[in-house]
């Protein structure tokens, strides 16, 4: 395979090559229009995210108007990218249309109606949450968590609930009932009559045509995946259940259900009808006094034969400041525990390392809730053998394993958790549900917080900006390169020089994030808000003030960082609730942001980074931005599109041979027509690159000895498209005040740097590509590894293949962009002929260390 074929196979975006040459100023104007529309949409998303912090008051009108503005900005961005790419991104219109429809459905409170009637838990995505309800949404997240084991199963979605209402003629009564719940003073007698009528009608409802056949197929597939006889737990999963409100015990569950479609459908109707149970309606009116429609799904999971079951609280609700976990359990199935049918064992476990059991109260357990053993399923209280009556339901090892899971889930969900668990006869631990634990503490008994905090050492105060509010504590873990994320420990505080969307890899394990450089409008900040990770950005010199591994507490509400674990702050966070979070406007906004702000296309160099991979508004905006950047990169490579006669030679103290084409503000107006000095360069990114190239010792003028054999091999494998064009033999820089597209050719290696740099962080980007050399492929590949190693140390996302290096970074403040481009300039000079000296793998490490230490003269020392 030729090098040209290799490049074509590697680049999934080769289709971006322009078909028609357009004036560069026009293309750059179109590029700026893409950025403008992108920024408008991103700013609206960021503004909505900030509203979720609890510091702002807003109403439904704000939500509606902001969504309309955001959709308009999205459509402008899609139009702009199609103009820039000459309509090669028209597929974005079809991809965006269902996203827009889902958001509008949330606004119209109809987002629980469109979708399949059945969904496997393993296939539930964020966009499905309104269809599957809160409990199933959380379980689907846990199903993909490698540290937690969850019984497999599927969801009967709210789509079926609405189908039953429509097909069985129940819709008019349902709508009337929901309207009465919204009334300030409804007719209570009539309301209760409607409630009873709805409950009875749902219990008698016939299924839609074909549904039982579909259900039978799901049951058959579920049965095929296990060895033991299949029985199911059919449990409620209402829209708000286990989200901000527990609805604990308000809805019905059916356990040990046999795997026949008719039996499961019967159980589902019992669950669905419980939406209209008297206690459920009373609870609903208490937590949702403003009314609003509500539907219900059912989570159908494989029933685990339980040796013991129970509840674990990740924070002791009786003593929130004690740093202890509470476990309650009994033998058999957990329904007997939550319903208070049997005596239970009680344990307290220390939360701090090393974890240990600090209290245990063992009950006499004479009965356990167990399967009846018949083919029709069902559970019954059975006598416990005498030898197990006085024994604890869990051994110490399992208790400590359970405590570790509780700590993990508290970190994962960023709030204390109320967790239902079960252990099978082989001692395997399963999590059956995890929901927020609501803790209250008497204001009268709570000591004045500010007085308590005076005893802790402040590392930083009133510094940086809040990207996501919250409080987190843990050992400090320093991330200098993306490779450091691989060993990120559970519950640590991530500290780094600058923010990166790649941190999403560890966010659900992080207690908090602190960066020296960053912005609340960055991709990382959006991810922190989505995943509720407390985050401070722009905290100056914090790396120098924190020792890796030391315990710190981050208060991302008052912008303070403490040395040590501030128990009072952590208790305050666990016991403080904000009524704003329970308001209907807040809940609607959060549901909209689930569809809008989640970022799945994190790394533009990954194979799945394509239009079809977009699942949210944020994904579409990220794809548009990266596509716009690559359009400029590819345009800059096409000599046919460069205007003849406009290139002006630079006068530099190094032999770089650069011709500059200014498309607006890149060269001072009073500069000479030719032989442009460095002092006349006004392009911000280009000047930064040149400054690095001119750094003392970085550029090596001497020629490296290369054998004739290797030179001929490089000539034969050089991509032919790099040898054509009006400026062949020159290094071309297309520049403006804020942009540079620099195409280098030194001997037989080729280098592209494309960068945009100004005062709006989210616009800023750097694209770097390096290829070739004058030696054999082994040495060229080692040089590529060297370049990749250095770029990764400066937070670039890097991909290599043979002697090809492609790297990207962006979303940096202007000063950080200029610093990074300066480093790139030094790297270009330092590695220019270095493939000759890449004789072994040790050379890669040696030269990488030298560059990172600023020892650029090592190149001459090793000749």
PDB file of N, CA and C in Angstrom, residues 30-89:
ATOM      1  N   UNK A  30     -17.023  32.854   5.936  1.00  0.00           N
ATOM      2  CA  UNK A  30     -17.995  31.784   6.177  1.00  0.00           C
ATOM      3  C   UNK A  30     -17.626  30.980   7.425  1.00  0.00           C
ATOM      4  N   UNK A  31     -16.337  30.771   7.633  1.00  0.00           N
ATOM      5  CA  UNK A  31     -15.870  30.090   8.838  1.00  0.00           C
ATOM      6  C   UNK A  31     -16.268  30.866  10.092  1.00  0.00           C
ATOM      7  N   UNK A  32     -16.100  32.196  10.055  1.00  0.00           N
ATOM      8  CA  UNK A  32     -16.464  33.022  11.204  1.00  0.00           C
ATOM      9  C   UNK A  32     -17.977  32.983  11.452  1.00  0.00           C
ATOM     10  N   UNK A  33     -18.767  32.875  10.390  1.00  0.00           N
ATOM     11  CA  UNK A  33     -20.211  32.771  10.555  1.00  0.00           C
ATOM     12  C   UNK A  33     -20.593  31.466  11.258  1.00  0.00           C
ATOM     13  N   UNK A  34     -19.864  30.385  10.964  1.00  0.00           N
ATOM     14  CA  UNK A  34     -20.089  29.120  11.658  1.00  0.00           C
ATOM     15  C   UNK A  34     -19.806  29.294  13.147  1.00  0.00           C
ATOM     16  N   UNK A  35     -18.661  29.910  13.461  1.00  0.00           N
ATOM     17  CA  UNK A  35     -18.300  30.120  14.863  1.00  0.00           C
ATOM     18  C   UNK A  35     -19.335  30.982  15.573  1.00  0.00           C
ATOM     19  N   UNK A  36     -19.805  32.012  14.895  1.00  0.00           N
ATOM     20  CA  UNK A  36     -20.782  32.924  15.505  1.00  0.00           C
ATOM     21  C   UNK A  36     -22.060  32.176  15.883  1.00  0.00           C
ATOM     22  N   UNK A  37     -22.602  31.398  14.955  1.00  0.00           N
ATOM     23  CA  UNK A  37     -23.832  30.653  15.236  1.00  0.00           C
ATOM     24  C   UNK A  37     -23.585  29.585  16.303  1.00  0.00           C
ATOM     25  N   UNK A  38     -22.440  28.908  16.209  1.00  0.00           N
ATOM     26  CA  UNK A  38     -22.092  27.902  17.214  1.00  0.00           C
ATOM     27  C   UNK A  38     -22.042  28.511  18.611  1.00  0.00           C
ATOM     28  N   UNK A  39     -21.396  29.667  18.705  1.00  0.00           N
ATOM     29  CA  UNK A  39     -21.254  30.316  20.006  1.00  0.00           C
ATOM     30  C   UNK A  39     -22.592  30.731  20.587  1.00  0.00           C
ATOM     31  N   UNK A  40     -23.474  31.224  19.740  1.00  0.00           N
ATOM     32  CA  UNK A  40     -24.792  31.631  20.232  1.00  0.00           C
ATOM     33  C   UNK A  40     -25.514  30.447  20.865  1.00  0.00           C
ATOM     34  N   UNK A  41     -25.464  29.300  20.204  1.00  0.00           N
ATOM     35  CA  UNK A  41     -26.119  28.110  20.748  1.00  0.00           C
ATOM     36  C   UNK A  41     -25.427  27.632  22.026  1.00  0.00           C
ATOM     37  N   UNK A  42     -24.093  27.609  22.028  1.00  0.00           N
ATOM     38  CA  UNK A  42     -23.355  27.146  23.202  1.00  0.00           C
ATOM     39  C   UNK A  42     -23.556  28.066  24.401  1.00  0.00           C
ATOM     40  N   UNK A  43     -23.637  29.369  24.153  1.00  0.00           N
ATOM     41  CA  UNK A  43     -23.866  30.308  25.251  1.00  0.00           C
ATOM     42  C   UNK A  43     -25.241  30.090  25.877  1.00  0.00           C
ATOM     43  N   UNK A  44     -26.228  29.773  25.074  1.00  0.00           N
ATOM     44  CA  UNK A  44     -27.564  29.503  25.601  1.00  0.00           C
ATOM     45  C   UNK A  44     -27.572  28.205  26.414  1.00  0.00           C
ATOM     46  N   UNK A  45     -26.860  27.192  25.928  1.00  0.00           N
ATOM     47  CA  UNK A  45     -26.756  25.937  26.679  1.00  0.00           C
ATOM     48  C   UNK A  45     -26.058  26.179  28.015  1.00  0.00           C
ATOM     49  N   UNK A  46     -24.962  26.958  27.977  1.00  0.00           N
ATOM     50  CA  UNK A  46     -24.235  27.265  29.208  1.00  0.00           C
ATOM     51  C   UNK A  46     -25.106  28.058  30.174  1.00  0.00           C
ATOM     52  N   UNK A  47     -25.891  28.996  29.650  1.00  0.00           N
ATOM     53  CA  UNK A  47     -26.762  29.801  30.508  1.00  0.00           C
ATOM     54  C   UNK A  47     -27.806  28.922  31.194  1.00  0.00           C
ATOM     55  N   UNK A  48     -28.385  27.991  30.460  1.00  0.00           N
ATOM     56  CA  UNK A  48     -29.353  27.082  31.068  1.00  0.00           C
ATOM     57  C   UNK A  48     -28.690  26.201  32.114  1.00  0.00           C
ATOM     58  N   UNK A  49     -27.447  25.778  31.826  1.00  0.00           N
ATOM     59  CA  UNK A  49     -26.718  24.971  32.805  1.00  0.00           C
ATOM     60  C   UNK A  49     -26.460  25.732  34.088  1.00  0.00           C
ATOM     61  N   UNK A  50     -26.126  27.014  33.967  1.00  0.00           N
ATOM     62  CA  UNK A  50     -25.887  27.832  35.154  1.00  0.00           C
ATOM     63  C   UNK A  50     -27.158  27.998  35.980  1.00  0.00           C
ATOM     64  N   UNK A  51     -28.306  28.033  35.320  1.00  0.00           N
ATOM     65  CA  UNK A  51     -29.562  28.174  36.050  1.00  0.00           C
ATOM     66  C   UNK A  51     -29.803  26.981  36.972  1.00  0.00           C
ATOM     67  N   UNK A  52     -29.245  25.834  36.629  1.00  0.00           N
ATOM     68  CA  UNK A  52     -29.428  24.650  37.467  1.00  0.00           C
ATOM     69  C   UNK A  52     -28.622  24.716  38.755  1.00  0.00           C
ATOM     70  N   UNK A  53     -27.717  25.693  38.884  1.00  0.00           N
ATOM     71  CA  UNK A  53     -26.892  25.794  40.088  1.00  0.00           C
ATOM     72  C   UNK A  53     -27.706  26.141  41.310  1.00  0.00           C
ATOM     73  N   UNK A  54     -28.885  26.738  41.114  1.00  0.00           N
ATOM     74  CA  UNK A  54     -29.705  27.132  42.252  1.00  0.00           C
ATOM     75  C   UNK A  54     -29.539  28.584  42.641  1.00  0.00           C
ATOM     76  N   UNK A  55     -28.634  29.294  41.971  1.00  0.00           N
ATOM     77  CA  UNK A  55     -28.389  30.702  42.304  1.00  0.00           C
ATOM     78  C   UNK A  55     -29.301  31.654  41.553  1.00  0.00           C
ATOM     79  N   UNK A  56     -30.109  31.123  40.635  1.00  0.00           N
ATOM     80  CA  UNK A  56     -30.924  31.986  39.785  1.00  0.00           C
ATOM     81  C   UNK A  56     -32.394  31.579  39.880  1.00  0.00           C
ATOM     82  N   UNK A  57     -33.235  32.574  39.817  1.00  0.00           N
ATOM     83  CA  UNK A  57     -34.666  32.325  39.735  1.00  0.00           C
ATOM     84  C   UNK A  57     -35.106  32.456  38.279  1.00  0.00           C
ATOM     85  N   UNK A  58     -35.951  31.558  37.836  1.00  0.00           N
ATOM     86  CA  UNK A  58     -36.444  31.616  36.459  1.00  0.00           C
ATOM     87  C   UNK A  58     -37.814  30.969  36.424  1.00  0.00           C
ATOM     88  N   UNK A  59     -38.541  31.254  35.376  1.00  0.00           N
ATOM     89  CA  UNK A  59     -39.886  30.698  35.246  1.00  0.00           C
ATOM     90  C   UNK A  59     -40.005  29.926  33.944  1.00  0.00           C
ATOM     91  N   UNK A  60     -41.190  29.405  33.689  1.00  0.00           N
ATOM     92  CA  UNK A  60     -41.425  28.602  32.493  1.00  0.00           C
ATOM     93  C   UNK A  60     -41.224  29.420  31.228  1.00  0.00           C
ATOM     94  N   UNK A  61     -41.528  30.717  31.287  1.00  0.00           N
ATOM     95  CA  UNK A  61     -41.344  31.567  30.106  1.00  0.00           C
ATOM     96  C   UNK A  61     -39.869  31.623  29.707  1.00  0.00           C
ATOM     97  N   UNK A  62     -38.962  31.670  30.705  1.00  0.00           N
ATOM     98  CA  UNK A  62     -37.528  31.661  30.397  1.00  0.00           C
ATOM     99  C   UNK A  62     -37.160  30.375  29.666  1.00  0.00           C
ATOM    100  N   UNK A  63     -37.656  29.235  30.174  1.00  0.00           N
ATOM    101  CA  UNK A  63     -37.321  27.946  29.559  1.00  0.00           C
ATOM    102  C   UNK A  63     -37.810  27.916  28.114  1.00  0.00           C
ATOM    103  N   UNK A  64     -39.040  28.321  27.892  1.00  0.00           N
ATOM    104  CA  UNK A  64     -39.616  28.266  26.544  1.00  0.00           C
ATOM    105  C   UNK A  64     -38.881  29.188  25.581  1.00  0.00           C
ATOM    106  N   UNK A  65     -38.625  30.426  25.992  1.00  0.00           N
ATOM    107  CA  UNK A  65     -37.975  31.387  25.094  1.00  0.00           C
ATOM    108  C   UNK A  65     -36.527  30.997  24.807  1.00  0.00           C
ATOM    109  N   UNK A  66     -35.832  30.472  25.816  1.00  0.00           N
ATOM    110  CA  UNK A  66     -34.434  30.070  25.620  1.00  0.00           C
ATOM    111  C   UNK A  66     -34.340  28.883  24.676  1.00  0.00           C
ATOM    112  N   UNK A  67     -35.265  27.942  24.814  1.00  0.00           N
ATOM    113  CA  UNK A  67     -35.261  26.786  23.908  1.00  0.00           C
ATOM    114  C   UNK A  67     -35.496  27.243  22.478  1.00  0.00           C
ATOM    115  N   UNK A  68     -36.418  28.173  22.264  1.00  0.00           N
ATOM    116  CA  UNK A  68     -36.677  28.667  20.908  1.00  0.00           C
ATOM    117  C   UNK A  68     -35.439  29.353  20.344  1.00  0.00           C
ATOM    118  N   UNK A  69     -34.779  30.186  21.152  1.00  0.00           N
ATOM    119  CA  UNK A  69     -33.546  30.847  20.695  1.00  0.00           C
ATOM    120  C   UNK A  69     -32.473  29.820  20.360  1.00  0.00           C
ATOM    121  N   UNK A  70     -32.359  28.789  21.199  1.00  0.00           N
ATOM    122  CA  UNK A  70     -31.334  27.775  20.992  1.00  0.00           C
ATOM    123  C   UNK A  70     -31.588  26.994  19.706  1.00  0.00           C
ATOM    124  N   UNK A  71     -32.826  26.618  19.452  1.00  0.00           N
ATOM    125  CA  UNK A  71     -33.147  25.886  18.222  1.00  0.00           C
ATOM    126  C   UNK A  71     -32.846  26.752  17.002  1.00  0.00           C
ATOM    127  N   UNK A  72     -33.185  28.043  17.084  1.00  0.00           N
ATOM    128  CA  UNK A  72     -32.893  28.958  15.967  1.00  0.00           C
ATOM    129  C   UNK A  72     -31.399  29.056  15.728  1.00  0.00           C
ATOM    130  N   UNK A  73     -30.611  29.138  16.808  1.00  0.00           N
ATOM    131  CA  UNK A  73     -29.156  29.210  16.665  1.00  0.00           C
ATOM    132  C   UNK A  73     -28.601  27.915  16.077  1.00  0.00           C
ATOM    133  N   UNK A  74     -29.164  26.777  16.475  1.00  0.00           N
ATOM    134  CA  UNK A  74     -28.724  25.496  15.923  1.00  0.00           C
ATOM    135  C   UNK A  74     -28.970  25.444  14.422  1.00  0.00           C
ATOM    136  N   UNK A  75     -30.136  25.892  13.996  1.00  0.00           N
ATOM    137  CA  UNK A  75     -30.452  25.867  12.562  1.00  0.00           C
ATOM    138  C   UNK A  75     -29.537  26.812  11.794  1.00  0.00           C
ATOM    139  N   UNK A  76     -29.190  27.963  12.406  1.00  0.00           N
ATOM    140  CA  UNK A  76     -28.235  28.874  11.739  1.00  0.00           C
ATOM    141  C   UNK A  76     -26.867  28.216  11.626  1.00  0.00           C
ATOM    142  N   UNK A  77     -26.455  27.503  12.659  1.00  0.00           N
ATOM    143  CA  UNK A  77     -25.150  26.837  12.616  1.00  0.00           C
ATOM    144  C   UNK A  77     -25.120  25.764  11.534  1.00  0.00           C
ATOM    145  N   UNK A  78     -26.197  25.000  11.408  1.00  0.00           N
ATOM    146  CA  UNK A  78     -26.257  23.960  10.372  1.00  0.00           C
ATOM    147  C   UNK A  78     -26.247  24.590   8.987  1.00  0.00           C
ATOM    148  N   UNK A  79     -26.965  25.695   8.816  1.00  0.00           N
ATOM    149  CA  UNK A  79     -26.946  26.403   7.531  1.00  0.00           C
ATOM    150  C   UNK A  79     -25.553  26.929   7.229  1.00  0.00           C
ATOM    151  N   UNK A  80     -24.888  27.477   8.259  1.00  0.00           N
ATOM    152  CA  UNK A  80     -23.559  28.064   8.059  1.00  0.00           C
ATOM    153  C   UNK A  80     -22.529  27.002   7.670  1.00  0.00           C
ATOM    154  N   UNK A  81     -22.575  25.828   8.307  1.00  0.00           N
ATOM    155  CA  UNK A  81     -21.587  24.801   7.970  1.00  0.00           C
ATOM    156  C   UNK A  81     -21.840  24.254   6.573  1.00  0.00           C
ATOM    157  N   UNK A  82     -23.089  24.214   6.136  1.00  0.00           N
ATOM    158  CA  UNK A  82     -23.368  23.769   4.779  1.00  0.00           C
ATOM    159  C   UNK A  82     -22.891  24.787   3.757  1.00  0.00           C
ATOM    160  N   UNK A  83     -22.999  26.068   4.088  1.00  0.00           N
ATOM    161  CA  UNK A  83     -22.461  27.095   3.193  1.00  0.00           C
ATOM    162  C   UNK A  83     -20.955  26.965   3.094  1.00  0.00           C
ATOM    163  N   UNK A  84     -20.293  26.769   4.241  1.00  0.00           N
ATOM    164  CA  UNK A  84     -18.833  26.656   4.245  1.00  0.00           C
ATOM    165  C   UNK A  84     -18.363  25.421   3.481  1.00  0.00           C
ATOM    166  N   UNK A  85     -19.044  24.297   3.663  1.00  0.00           N
ATOM    167  CA  UNK A  85     -18.597  23.044   3.039  1.00  0.00           C
ATOM    168  C   UNK A  85     -19.250  22.794   1.690  1.00  0.00           C
ATOM    169  N   UNK A  86     -19.940  23.808   1.164  1.00  0.00           N
ATOM    170  CA  UNK A  86     -20.630  23.670  -0.117  1.00  0.00           C
ATOM    171  C   UNK A  86     -21.623  22.505  -0.079  1.00  0.00           C
ATOM    172  N   UNK A  87     -22.420  22.485   1.013  1.00  0.00           N
ATOM    173  CA  UNK A  87     -23.559  21.582   1.198  1.00  0.00           C
ATOM    174  C   UNK A  87     -23.158  20.109   1.242  1.00  0.00           C
ATOM    175  N   UNK A  88     -22.044  19.857   1.926  1.00  0.00           N
ATOM    176  CA  UNK A  88     -21.652  18.470   2.146  1.00  0.00           C
ATOM    177  C   UNK A  88     -22.067  17.973   3.539  1.00  0.00           C
ATOM    178  N   UNK A  89     -22.809  18.806   4.276  1.00  0.00           N
ATOM    179  CA  UNK A  89     -23.273  18.410   5.605  1.00  0.00           C
ATOM    180  C   UNK A  89     -24.802  18.462   5.695  1.00  0.00           C
TER     181      UNK A  89
END
